[in-house]
Structure formats: C-alpha cells, structure tokens
PDB file of C-alpha atoms in Angstrom:
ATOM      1  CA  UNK I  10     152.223  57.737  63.528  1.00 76.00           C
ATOM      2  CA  UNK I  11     155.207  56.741  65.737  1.00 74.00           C
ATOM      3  CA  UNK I  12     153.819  53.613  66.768  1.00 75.00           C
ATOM      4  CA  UNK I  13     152.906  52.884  62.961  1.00 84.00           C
ATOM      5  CA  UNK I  14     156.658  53.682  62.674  1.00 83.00           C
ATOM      6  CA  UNK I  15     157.781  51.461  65.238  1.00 79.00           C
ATOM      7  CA  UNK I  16     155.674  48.328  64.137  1.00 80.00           C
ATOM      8  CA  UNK I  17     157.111  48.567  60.882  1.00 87.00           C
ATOM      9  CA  UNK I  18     160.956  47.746  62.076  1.00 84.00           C
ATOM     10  CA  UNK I  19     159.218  44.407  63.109  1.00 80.00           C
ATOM     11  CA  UNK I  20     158.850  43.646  59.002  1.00 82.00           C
ATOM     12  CA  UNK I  21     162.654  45.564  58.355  1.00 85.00           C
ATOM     13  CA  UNK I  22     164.611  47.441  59.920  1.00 86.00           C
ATOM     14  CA  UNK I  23     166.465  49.735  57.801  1.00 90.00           C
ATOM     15  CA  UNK I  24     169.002  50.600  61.294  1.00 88.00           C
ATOM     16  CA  UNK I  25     171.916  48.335  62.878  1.00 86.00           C
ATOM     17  CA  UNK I  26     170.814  49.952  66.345  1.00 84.00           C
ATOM     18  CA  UNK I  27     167.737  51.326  67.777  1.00 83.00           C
ATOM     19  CA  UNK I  28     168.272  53.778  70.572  1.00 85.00           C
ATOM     20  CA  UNK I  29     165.014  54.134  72.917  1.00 84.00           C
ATOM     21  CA  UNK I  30     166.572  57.283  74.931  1.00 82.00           C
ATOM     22  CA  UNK I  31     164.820  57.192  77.015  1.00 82.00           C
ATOM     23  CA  UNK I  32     162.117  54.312  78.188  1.00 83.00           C
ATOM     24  CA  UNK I  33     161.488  56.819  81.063  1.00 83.00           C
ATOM     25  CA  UNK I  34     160.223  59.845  78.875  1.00 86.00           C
ATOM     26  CA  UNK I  35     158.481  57.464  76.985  1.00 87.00           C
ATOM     27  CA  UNK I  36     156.364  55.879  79.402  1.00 86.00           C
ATOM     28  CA  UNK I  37     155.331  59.861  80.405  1.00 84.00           C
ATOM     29  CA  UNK I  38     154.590  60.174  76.908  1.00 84.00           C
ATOM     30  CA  UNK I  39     152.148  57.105  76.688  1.00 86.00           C
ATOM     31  CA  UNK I  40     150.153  58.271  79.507  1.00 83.00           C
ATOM     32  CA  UNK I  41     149.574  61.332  78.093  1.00 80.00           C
ATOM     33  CA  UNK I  42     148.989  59.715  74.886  1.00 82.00           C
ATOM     34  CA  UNK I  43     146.288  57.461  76.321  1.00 84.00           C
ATOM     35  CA  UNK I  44     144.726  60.292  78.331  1.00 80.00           C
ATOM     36  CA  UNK I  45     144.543  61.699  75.504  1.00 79.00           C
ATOM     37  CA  UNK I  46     142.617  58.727  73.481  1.00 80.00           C
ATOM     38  CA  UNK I  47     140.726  58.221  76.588  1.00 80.00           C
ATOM     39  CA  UNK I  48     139.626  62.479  77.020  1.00 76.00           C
ATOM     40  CA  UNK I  49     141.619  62.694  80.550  1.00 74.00           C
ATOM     41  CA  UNK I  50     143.329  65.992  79.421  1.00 70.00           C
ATOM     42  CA  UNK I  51     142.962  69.278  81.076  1.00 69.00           C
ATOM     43  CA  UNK I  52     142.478  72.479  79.313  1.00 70.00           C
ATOM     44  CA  UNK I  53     146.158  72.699  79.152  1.00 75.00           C
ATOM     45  CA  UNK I  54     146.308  68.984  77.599  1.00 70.00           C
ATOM     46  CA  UNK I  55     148.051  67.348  80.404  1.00 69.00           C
ATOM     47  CA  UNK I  56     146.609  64.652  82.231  1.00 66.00           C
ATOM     48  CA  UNK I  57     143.734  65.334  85.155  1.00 64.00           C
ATOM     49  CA  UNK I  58     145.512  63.954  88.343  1.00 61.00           C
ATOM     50  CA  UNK I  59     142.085  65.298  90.389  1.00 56.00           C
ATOM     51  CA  UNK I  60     139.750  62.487  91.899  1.00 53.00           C
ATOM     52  CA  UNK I  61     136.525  62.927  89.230  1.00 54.00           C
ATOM     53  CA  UNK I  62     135.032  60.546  86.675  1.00 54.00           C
ATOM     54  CA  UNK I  63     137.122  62.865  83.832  1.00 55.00           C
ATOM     55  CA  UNK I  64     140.654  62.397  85.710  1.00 62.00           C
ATOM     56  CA  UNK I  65     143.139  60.267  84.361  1.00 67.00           C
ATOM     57  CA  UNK I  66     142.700  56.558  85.785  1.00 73.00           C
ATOM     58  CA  UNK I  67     143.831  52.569  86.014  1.00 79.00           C
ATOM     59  CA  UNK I  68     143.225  52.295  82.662  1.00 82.00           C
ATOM     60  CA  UNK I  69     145.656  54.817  81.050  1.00 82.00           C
ATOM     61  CA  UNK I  70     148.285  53.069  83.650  1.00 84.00           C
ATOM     62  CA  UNK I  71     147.784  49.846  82.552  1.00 87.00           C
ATOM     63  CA  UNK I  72     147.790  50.869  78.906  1.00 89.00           C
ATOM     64  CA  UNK I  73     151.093  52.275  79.047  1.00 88.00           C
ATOM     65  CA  UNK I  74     152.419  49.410  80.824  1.00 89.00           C
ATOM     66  CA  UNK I  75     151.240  46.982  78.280  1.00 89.00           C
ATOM     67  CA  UNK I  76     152.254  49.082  75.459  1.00 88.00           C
ATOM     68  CA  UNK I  77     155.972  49.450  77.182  1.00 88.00           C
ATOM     69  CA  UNK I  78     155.870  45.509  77.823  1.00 87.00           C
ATOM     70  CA  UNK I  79     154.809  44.492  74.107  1.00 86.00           C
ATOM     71  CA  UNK I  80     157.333  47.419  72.801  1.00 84.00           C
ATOM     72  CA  UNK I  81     160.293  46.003  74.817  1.00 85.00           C
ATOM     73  CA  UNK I  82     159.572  42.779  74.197  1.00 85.00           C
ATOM     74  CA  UNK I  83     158.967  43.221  70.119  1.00 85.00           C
ATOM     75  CA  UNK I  84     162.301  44.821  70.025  1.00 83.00           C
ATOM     76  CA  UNK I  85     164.457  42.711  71.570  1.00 83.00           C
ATOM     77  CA  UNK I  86     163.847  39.664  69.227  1.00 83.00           C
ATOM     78  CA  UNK I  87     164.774  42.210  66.030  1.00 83.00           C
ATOM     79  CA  UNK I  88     167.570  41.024  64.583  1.00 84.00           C
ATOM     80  CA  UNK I  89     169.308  44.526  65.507  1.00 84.00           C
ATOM     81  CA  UNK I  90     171.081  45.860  68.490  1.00 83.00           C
ATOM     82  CA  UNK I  91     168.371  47.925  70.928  1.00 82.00           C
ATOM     83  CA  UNK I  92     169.076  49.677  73.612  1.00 83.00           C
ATOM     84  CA  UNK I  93     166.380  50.962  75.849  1.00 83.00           C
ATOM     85  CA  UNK I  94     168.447  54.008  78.373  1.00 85.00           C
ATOM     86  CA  UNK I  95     166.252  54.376  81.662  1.00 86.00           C
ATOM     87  CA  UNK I  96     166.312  56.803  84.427  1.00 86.00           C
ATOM     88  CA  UNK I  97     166.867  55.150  87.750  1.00 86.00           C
ATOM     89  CA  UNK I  98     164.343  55.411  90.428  1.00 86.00           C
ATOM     90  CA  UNK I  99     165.772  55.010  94.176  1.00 87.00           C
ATOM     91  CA  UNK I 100     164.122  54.420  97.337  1.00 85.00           C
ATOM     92  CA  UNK I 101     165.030  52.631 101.064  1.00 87.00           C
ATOM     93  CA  UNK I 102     163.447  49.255 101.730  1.00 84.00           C
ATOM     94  CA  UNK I 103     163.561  47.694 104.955  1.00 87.00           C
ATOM     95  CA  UNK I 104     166.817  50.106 105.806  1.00 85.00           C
ATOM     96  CA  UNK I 105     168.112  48.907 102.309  1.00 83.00           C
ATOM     97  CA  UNK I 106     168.607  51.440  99.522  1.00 83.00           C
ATOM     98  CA  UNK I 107     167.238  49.765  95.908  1.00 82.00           C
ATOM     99  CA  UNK I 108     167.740  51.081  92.825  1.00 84.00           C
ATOM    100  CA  UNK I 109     165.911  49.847  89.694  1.00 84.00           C
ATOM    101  CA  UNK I 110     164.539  51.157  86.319  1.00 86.00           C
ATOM    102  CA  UNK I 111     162.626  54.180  86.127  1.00 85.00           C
ATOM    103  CA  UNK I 112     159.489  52.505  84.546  1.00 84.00           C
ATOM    104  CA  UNK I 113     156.527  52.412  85.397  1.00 82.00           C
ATOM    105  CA  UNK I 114     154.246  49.094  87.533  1.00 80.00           C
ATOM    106  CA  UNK I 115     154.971  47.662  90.391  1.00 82.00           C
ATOM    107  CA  UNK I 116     156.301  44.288  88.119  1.00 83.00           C
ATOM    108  CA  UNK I 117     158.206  45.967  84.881  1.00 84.00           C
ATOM    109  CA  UNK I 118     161.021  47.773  86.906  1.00 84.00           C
ATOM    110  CA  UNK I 119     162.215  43.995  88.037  1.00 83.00           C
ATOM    111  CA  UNK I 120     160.748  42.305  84.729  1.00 84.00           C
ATOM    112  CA  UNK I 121     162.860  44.890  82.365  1.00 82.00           C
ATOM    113  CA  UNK I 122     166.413  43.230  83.223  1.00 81.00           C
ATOM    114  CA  UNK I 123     165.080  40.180  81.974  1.00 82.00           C
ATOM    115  CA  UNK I 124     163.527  41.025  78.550  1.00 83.00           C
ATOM    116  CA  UNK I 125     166.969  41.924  77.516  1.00 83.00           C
ATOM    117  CA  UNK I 126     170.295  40.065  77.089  1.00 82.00           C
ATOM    118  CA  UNK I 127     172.706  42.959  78.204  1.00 84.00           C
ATOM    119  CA  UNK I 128     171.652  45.342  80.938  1.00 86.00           C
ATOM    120  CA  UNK I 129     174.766  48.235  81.838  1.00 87.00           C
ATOM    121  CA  UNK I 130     174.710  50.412  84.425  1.00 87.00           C
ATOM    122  CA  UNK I 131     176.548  53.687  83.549  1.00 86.00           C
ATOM    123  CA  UNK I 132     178.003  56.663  85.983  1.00 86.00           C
ATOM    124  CA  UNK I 133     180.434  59.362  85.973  1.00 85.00           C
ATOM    125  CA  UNK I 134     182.579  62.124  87.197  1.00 86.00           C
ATOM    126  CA  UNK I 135     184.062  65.142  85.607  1.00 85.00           C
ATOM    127  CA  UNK I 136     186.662  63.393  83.581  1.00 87.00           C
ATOM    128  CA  UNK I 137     185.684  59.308  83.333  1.00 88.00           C
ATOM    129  CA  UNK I 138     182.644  57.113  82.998  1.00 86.00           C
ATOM    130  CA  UNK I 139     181.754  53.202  84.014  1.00 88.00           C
ATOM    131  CA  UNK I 140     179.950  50.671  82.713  1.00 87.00           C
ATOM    132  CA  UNK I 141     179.231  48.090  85.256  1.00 88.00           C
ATOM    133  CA  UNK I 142     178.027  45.148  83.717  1.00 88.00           C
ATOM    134  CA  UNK I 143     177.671  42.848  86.514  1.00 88.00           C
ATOM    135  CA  UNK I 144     175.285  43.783  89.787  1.00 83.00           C
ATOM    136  CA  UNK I 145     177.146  45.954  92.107  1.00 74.00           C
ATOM    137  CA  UNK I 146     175.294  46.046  95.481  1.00 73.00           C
ATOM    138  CA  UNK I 147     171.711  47.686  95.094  1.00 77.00           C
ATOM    139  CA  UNK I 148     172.388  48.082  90.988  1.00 81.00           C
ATOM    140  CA  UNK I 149     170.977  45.683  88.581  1.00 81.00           C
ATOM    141  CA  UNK I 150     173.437  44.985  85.749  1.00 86.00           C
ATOM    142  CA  UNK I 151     174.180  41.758  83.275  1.00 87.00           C
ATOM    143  CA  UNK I 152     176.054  40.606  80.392  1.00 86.00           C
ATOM    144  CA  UNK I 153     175.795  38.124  78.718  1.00 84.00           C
ATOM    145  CA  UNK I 154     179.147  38.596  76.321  1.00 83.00           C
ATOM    146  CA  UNK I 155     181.605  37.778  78.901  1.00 81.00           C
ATOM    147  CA  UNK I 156     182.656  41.216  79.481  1.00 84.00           C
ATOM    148  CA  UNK I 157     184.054  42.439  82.391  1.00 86.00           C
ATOM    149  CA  UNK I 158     182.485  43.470  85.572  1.00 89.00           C
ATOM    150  CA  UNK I 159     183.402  47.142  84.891  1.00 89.00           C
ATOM    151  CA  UNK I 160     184.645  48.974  82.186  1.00 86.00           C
ATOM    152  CA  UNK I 161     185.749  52.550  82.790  1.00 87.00           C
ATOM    153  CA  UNK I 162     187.118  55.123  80.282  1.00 84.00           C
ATOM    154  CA  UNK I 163     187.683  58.557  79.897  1.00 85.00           C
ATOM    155  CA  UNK I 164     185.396  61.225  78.137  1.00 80.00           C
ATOM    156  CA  UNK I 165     186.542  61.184  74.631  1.00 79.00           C
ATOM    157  CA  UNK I 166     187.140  57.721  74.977  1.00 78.00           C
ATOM    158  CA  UNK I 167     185.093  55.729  72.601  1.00 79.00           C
ATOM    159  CA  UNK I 168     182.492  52.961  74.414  1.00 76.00           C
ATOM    160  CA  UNK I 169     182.315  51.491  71.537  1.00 75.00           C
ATOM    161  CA  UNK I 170     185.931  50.839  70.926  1.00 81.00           C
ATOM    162  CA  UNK I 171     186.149  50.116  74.652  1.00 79.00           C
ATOM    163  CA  UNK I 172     183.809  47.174  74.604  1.00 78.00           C
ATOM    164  CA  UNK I 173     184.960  45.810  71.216  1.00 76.00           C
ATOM    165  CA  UNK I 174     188.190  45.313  72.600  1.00 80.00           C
ATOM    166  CA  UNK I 175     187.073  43.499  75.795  1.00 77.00           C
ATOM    167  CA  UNK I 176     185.187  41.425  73.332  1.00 70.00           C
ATOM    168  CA  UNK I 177     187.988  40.440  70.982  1.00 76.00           C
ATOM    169  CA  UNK I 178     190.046  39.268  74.135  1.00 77.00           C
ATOM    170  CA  UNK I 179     187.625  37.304  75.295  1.00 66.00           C
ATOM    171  CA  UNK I 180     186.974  35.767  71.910  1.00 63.00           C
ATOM    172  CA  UNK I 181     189.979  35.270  71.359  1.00 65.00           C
ATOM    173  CA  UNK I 182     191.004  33.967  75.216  1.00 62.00           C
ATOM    174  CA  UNK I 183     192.670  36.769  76.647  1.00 54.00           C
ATOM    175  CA  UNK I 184     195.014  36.394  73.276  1.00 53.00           C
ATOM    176  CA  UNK I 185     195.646  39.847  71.669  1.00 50.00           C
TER     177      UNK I 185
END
C-alpha cells in the first residue's frame, strides 16, 4: 500500500515537498518487508539473522538496495522539492575517520550524494544549529544554489527563512 502510494506521486503529486525522514528507518523497514515476502521472519516477525536455509539472505539485501536506488532516484526528477534525512554511519579508515550516509551497500552510501542536487549536513548544540553545505573534512555536503558554506541559526530560528534569504542575495548579487 505505501509503495502503491509512493508510485502514484510519479503521475501527481498533490505536495510541494516530500519529506523521506528518514532513508535510514526505511531501508530497516524494506528488509523486513522483503523477509517478509520472502518467509525469513521469526516467530516474532523479525528477520532470521541465524545461518539456515529459512534465515534472511543476499536477496532481501539486494532488494532493499534496489528498491532504495529506484525510490531515490524516481523522486528526485519530481517536479517537487524531496528531501531524503539519513542517519550518519562513522567508522576509521586507514587512521582516517569517514562519515557517510547511513544506507545500506557497500556503493549507495557514496552513490546517494550524487542522485541529488543539494546534500546538507546538519548539527547542533543546546541553543544553535548548522547547515554545512559544502564538504567539511570527513562530511559529504553540496549545493548547488550558491549558498554559503555554512549557515547557522538559532533554535526558533526559521531554516527556511534562513536559506531564502541567502538565496535572494545571491540572486540578486549580494544586493539586498
């Protein structure tokens, strides 16, 4: 039912965003949902993780890749805003630390960034959060709308407002 949802935003969309919140939950989702399809569940309907022909195996992985993939991909040529929130997943490589989308594969963590045209990293304290929208050491982060490299603001604050601004003065050429 939710995918039958879903493909039918490809024919219209009745939103001006789509919020996938979040990509990370979903993938979990899928793999149960495929288990599921599949009859990899366990009594308790999770998926078997144990090493017999009923457990849970490549195939369930690589269907919830490809569904992911094709989902991600579908959505970003809507003619709507979507915005796919991920966890982050971070590990040490070669004495590096490397931080990427919480997805699942070894190739759609680095592919992600590039399905979509804006990719934001967000963190905060207490009282403020930033956007970085530029690559800031071991983060991934892009924009394509000429914003700057980091926005900050304070809780209350709206984003929204925020990056509207920074997009009227760069519209306009740093002009008020």
């Amino acid at each position: 039912e939710f995918e039958k949802k879903l493909r039918s935003f490809e024919k219209d969309c009745p939103f001006e965003t789509l919020v996938f919140d979040s990509a990370t939950n979903l993938s979990d989702l899928l793999l149960c949902h495929f288990s599921q399809i599949n009859g990899h569940l366990d009594s308790n309907g999770r998926p078997r993780l144990s090493i017999d022909k009923d457990s849970i195996g490549i195939k369930e992985y690589g269907q919830r890749i490809l569904w992911l993939t094709g989902m991600v991909t579908s959505f970003t040529r809507l003619n709507v805003n979507t915005i796919f929130i991920t966890h982050e997943s971070t590990w040490q490589d070669s004495g590096q630390l490397v931080t990427k989308p919480a997805v699942p594969g070894e190739l759609l963590p680095d592919q992600l960034p590039g399905l979509c045209d804006e990719n934001w990293r967000f963190d905060s304290d207490e009282t403020t959060a930033t956007v970085y929208t530029r690559g800031v050491g071991r983060f991934t982060a892009k924009s394509r709308l000429g914003l700057p490299a980091r926005l900050t603001f304070k809780f209350g604050e709206s984003l929204y407002e925020k990056v509207m601004q920074e997009l009227r003065k760069e519209v306009s050429g740093g002009q008020k």
